[in-house]
Structures are given as C-alpha cells and as structure tokens.
CSV table of C-alpha atoms in Angstrom, one decimal:
chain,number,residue,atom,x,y,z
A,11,UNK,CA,266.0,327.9,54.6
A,12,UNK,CA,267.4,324.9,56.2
A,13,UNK,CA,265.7,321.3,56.4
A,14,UNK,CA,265.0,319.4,59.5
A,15,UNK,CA,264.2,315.4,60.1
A,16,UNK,CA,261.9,314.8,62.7
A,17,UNK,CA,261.9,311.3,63.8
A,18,UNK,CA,259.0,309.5,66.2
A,19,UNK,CA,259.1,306.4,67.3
A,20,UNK,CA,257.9,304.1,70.2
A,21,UNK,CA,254.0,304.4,69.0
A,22,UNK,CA,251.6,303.6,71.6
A,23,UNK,CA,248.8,302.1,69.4
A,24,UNK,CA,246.1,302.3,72.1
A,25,UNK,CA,245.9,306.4,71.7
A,26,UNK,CA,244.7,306.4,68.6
A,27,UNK,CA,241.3,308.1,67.9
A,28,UNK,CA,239.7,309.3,65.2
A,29,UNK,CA,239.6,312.7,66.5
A,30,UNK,CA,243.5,312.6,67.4
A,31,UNK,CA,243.8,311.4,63.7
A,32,UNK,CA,242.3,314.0,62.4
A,33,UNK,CA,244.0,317.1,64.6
A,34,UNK,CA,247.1,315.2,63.3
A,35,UNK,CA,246.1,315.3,59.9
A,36,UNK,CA,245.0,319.4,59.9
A,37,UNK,CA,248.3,320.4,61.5
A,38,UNK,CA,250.0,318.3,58.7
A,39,UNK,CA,247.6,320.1,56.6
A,40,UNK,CA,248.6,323.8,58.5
A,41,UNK,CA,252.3,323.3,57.7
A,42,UNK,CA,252.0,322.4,54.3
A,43,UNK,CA,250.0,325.3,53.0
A,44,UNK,CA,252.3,327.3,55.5
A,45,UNK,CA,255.6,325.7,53.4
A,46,UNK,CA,257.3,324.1,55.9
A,47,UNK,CA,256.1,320.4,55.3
A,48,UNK,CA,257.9,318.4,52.6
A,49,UNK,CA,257.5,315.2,52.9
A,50,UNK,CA,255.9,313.1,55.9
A,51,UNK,CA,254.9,309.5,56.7
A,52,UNK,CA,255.5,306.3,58.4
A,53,UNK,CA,258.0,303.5,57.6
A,54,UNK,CA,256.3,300.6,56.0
A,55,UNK,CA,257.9,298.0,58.2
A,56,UNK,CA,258.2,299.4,61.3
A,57,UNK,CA,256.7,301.7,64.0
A,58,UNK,CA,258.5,305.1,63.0
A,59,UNK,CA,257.4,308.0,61.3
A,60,UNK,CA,259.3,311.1,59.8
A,61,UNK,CA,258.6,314.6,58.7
A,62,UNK,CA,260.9,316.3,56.7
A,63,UNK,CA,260.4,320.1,57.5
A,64,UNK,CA,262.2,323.5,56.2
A,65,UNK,CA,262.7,326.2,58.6
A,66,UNK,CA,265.0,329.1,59.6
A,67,UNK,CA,266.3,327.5,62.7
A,68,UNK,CA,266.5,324.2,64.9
A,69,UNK,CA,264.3,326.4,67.3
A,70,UNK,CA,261.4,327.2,64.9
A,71,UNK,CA,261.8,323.4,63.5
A,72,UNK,CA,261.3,322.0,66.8
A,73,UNK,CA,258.2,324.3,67.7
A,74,UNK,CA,256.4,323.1,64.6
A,75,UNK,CA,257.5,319.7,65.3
A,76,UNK,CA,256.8,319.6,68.5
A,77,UNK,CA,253.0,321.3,68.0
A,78,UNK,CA,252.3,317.9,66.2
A,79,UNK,CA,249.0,316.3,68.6
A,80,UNK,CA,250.4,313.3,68.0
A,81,UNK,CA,253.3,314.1,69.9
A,82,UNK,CA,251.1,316.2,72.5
A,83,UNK,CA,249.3,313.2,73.2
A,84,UNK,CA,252.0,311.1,73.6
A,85,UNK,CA,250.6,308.7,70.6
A,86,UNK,CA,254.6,308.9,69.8
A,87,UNK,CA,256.9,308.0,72.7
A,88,UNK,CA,260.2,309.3,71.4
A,89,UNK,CA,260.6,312.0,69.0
A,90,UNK,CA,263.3,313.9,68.1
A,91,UNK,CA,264.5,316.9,65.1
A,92,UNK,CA,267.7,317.1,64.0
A,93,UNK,CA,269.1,319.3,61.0
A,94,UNK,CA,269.8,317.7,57.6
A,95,UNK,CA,272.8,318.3,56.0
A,96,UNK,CA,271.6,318.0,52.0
A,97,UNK,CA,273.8,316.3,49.4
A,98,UNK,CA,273.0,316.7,46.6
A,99,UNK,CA,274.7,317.4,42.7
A,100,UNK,CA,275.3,320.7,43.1
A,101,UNK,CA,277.5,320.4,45.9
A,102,UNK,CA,279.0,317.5,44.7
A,103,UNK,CA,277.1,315.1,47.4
A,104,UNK,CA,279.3,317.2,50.1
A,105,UNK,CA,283.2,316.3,48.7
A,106,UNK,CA,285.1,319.3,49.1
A,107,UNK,CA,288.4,317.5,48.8
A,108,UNK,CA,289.9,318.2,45.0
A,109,UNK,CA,291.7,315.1,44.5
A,110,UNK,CA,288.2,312.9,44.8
A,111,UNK,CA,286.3,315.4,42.4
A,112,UNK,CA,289.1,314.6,39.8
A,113,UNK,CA,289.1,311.4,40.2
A,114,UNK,CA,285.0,312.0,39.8
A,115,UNK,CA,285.6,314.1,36.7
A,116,UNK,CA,284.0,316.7,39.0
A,117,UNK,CA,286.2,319.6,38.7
A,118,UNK,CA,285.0,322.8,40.7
C-alpha cells in the first residue's frame, strides 16, 4: 500500500459544532479500524491539519479524504492529498546513487 498526506488549511472557525466535531471524529474513527488512518492532527501553531492515510491509489486516498465532514462542510477551506514518497533506512532515505552510499558506508 502506498501512503498519502492530506493537508487542510484555511479553517473557518465559525463552523464548528459539536455535532460537526463529532461526525469528524467517527469518520476518523471509521478509517482507523478500517486501516487506512495513521496518523492525524493539527499543527500546534497554526491553522492546518494533516492526515496521513495508506491506500491502493491517489483515487481511493482522495475518496476517503475527501468523505472527511469537515471538509464536506467547508470547516477546512483548502484541502488537498498528495502521495508520500517514504524514506526511510531501508532504502537508504531514497539515495540510489553508489558513490554517496560509500561515502555513507552504505554499500547495497
């Protein structure tokens, strides 16, 4: 499975209700017993939020995304998905070029 960022930004404040809050919060609930929810939250110091989400496809990334009510409702003015491309040890944080490795003591 591939992982997917979604970004929203531009919150409009003056949505917010407690029942919007909570339809939020049981479709974060939804695609985290359904697997597909990593990791979510809001930026301490600003207005943006993220959801990091695993799926097969952009397509099926943006449909959960995008199902979100607080995007529905517009509580979140801009909001976009875009695939992550993960770095990480076993693929040497994404150098394919030899010479680097070696001079990482990386050798593949």
């Amino acid at each position: 499975m591939k992982k997917y960022i979604g970004s929203l930004k531009e919150k409009r404040s003056a949505l917010m209700t407690d029942e919007l809050l909570i339809a939020h919060v049981r479709h974060l609930q939804y695609l985290e017993q359904a697997g597909t929810l990593l990791l979510c939250g809001p930026l301490k110091d600003s207005d943006q939020a993220f959801q990091l989400l695993q799926a097969e496809s952009l397509l099926e990334a943006q449909l959960l995304f995008f199902s979100d009510p607080f995007i529905q409702n517009g509580y979140y003015n801009h909001c976009t998905v875009h695939e992550l491309v993960e770095a990480n040890p076993a693929n040497y944080f994404l150098i394919s070029d030899s010479k680097l490795l070696n001079r990482l003591g990386q050798d593949k």
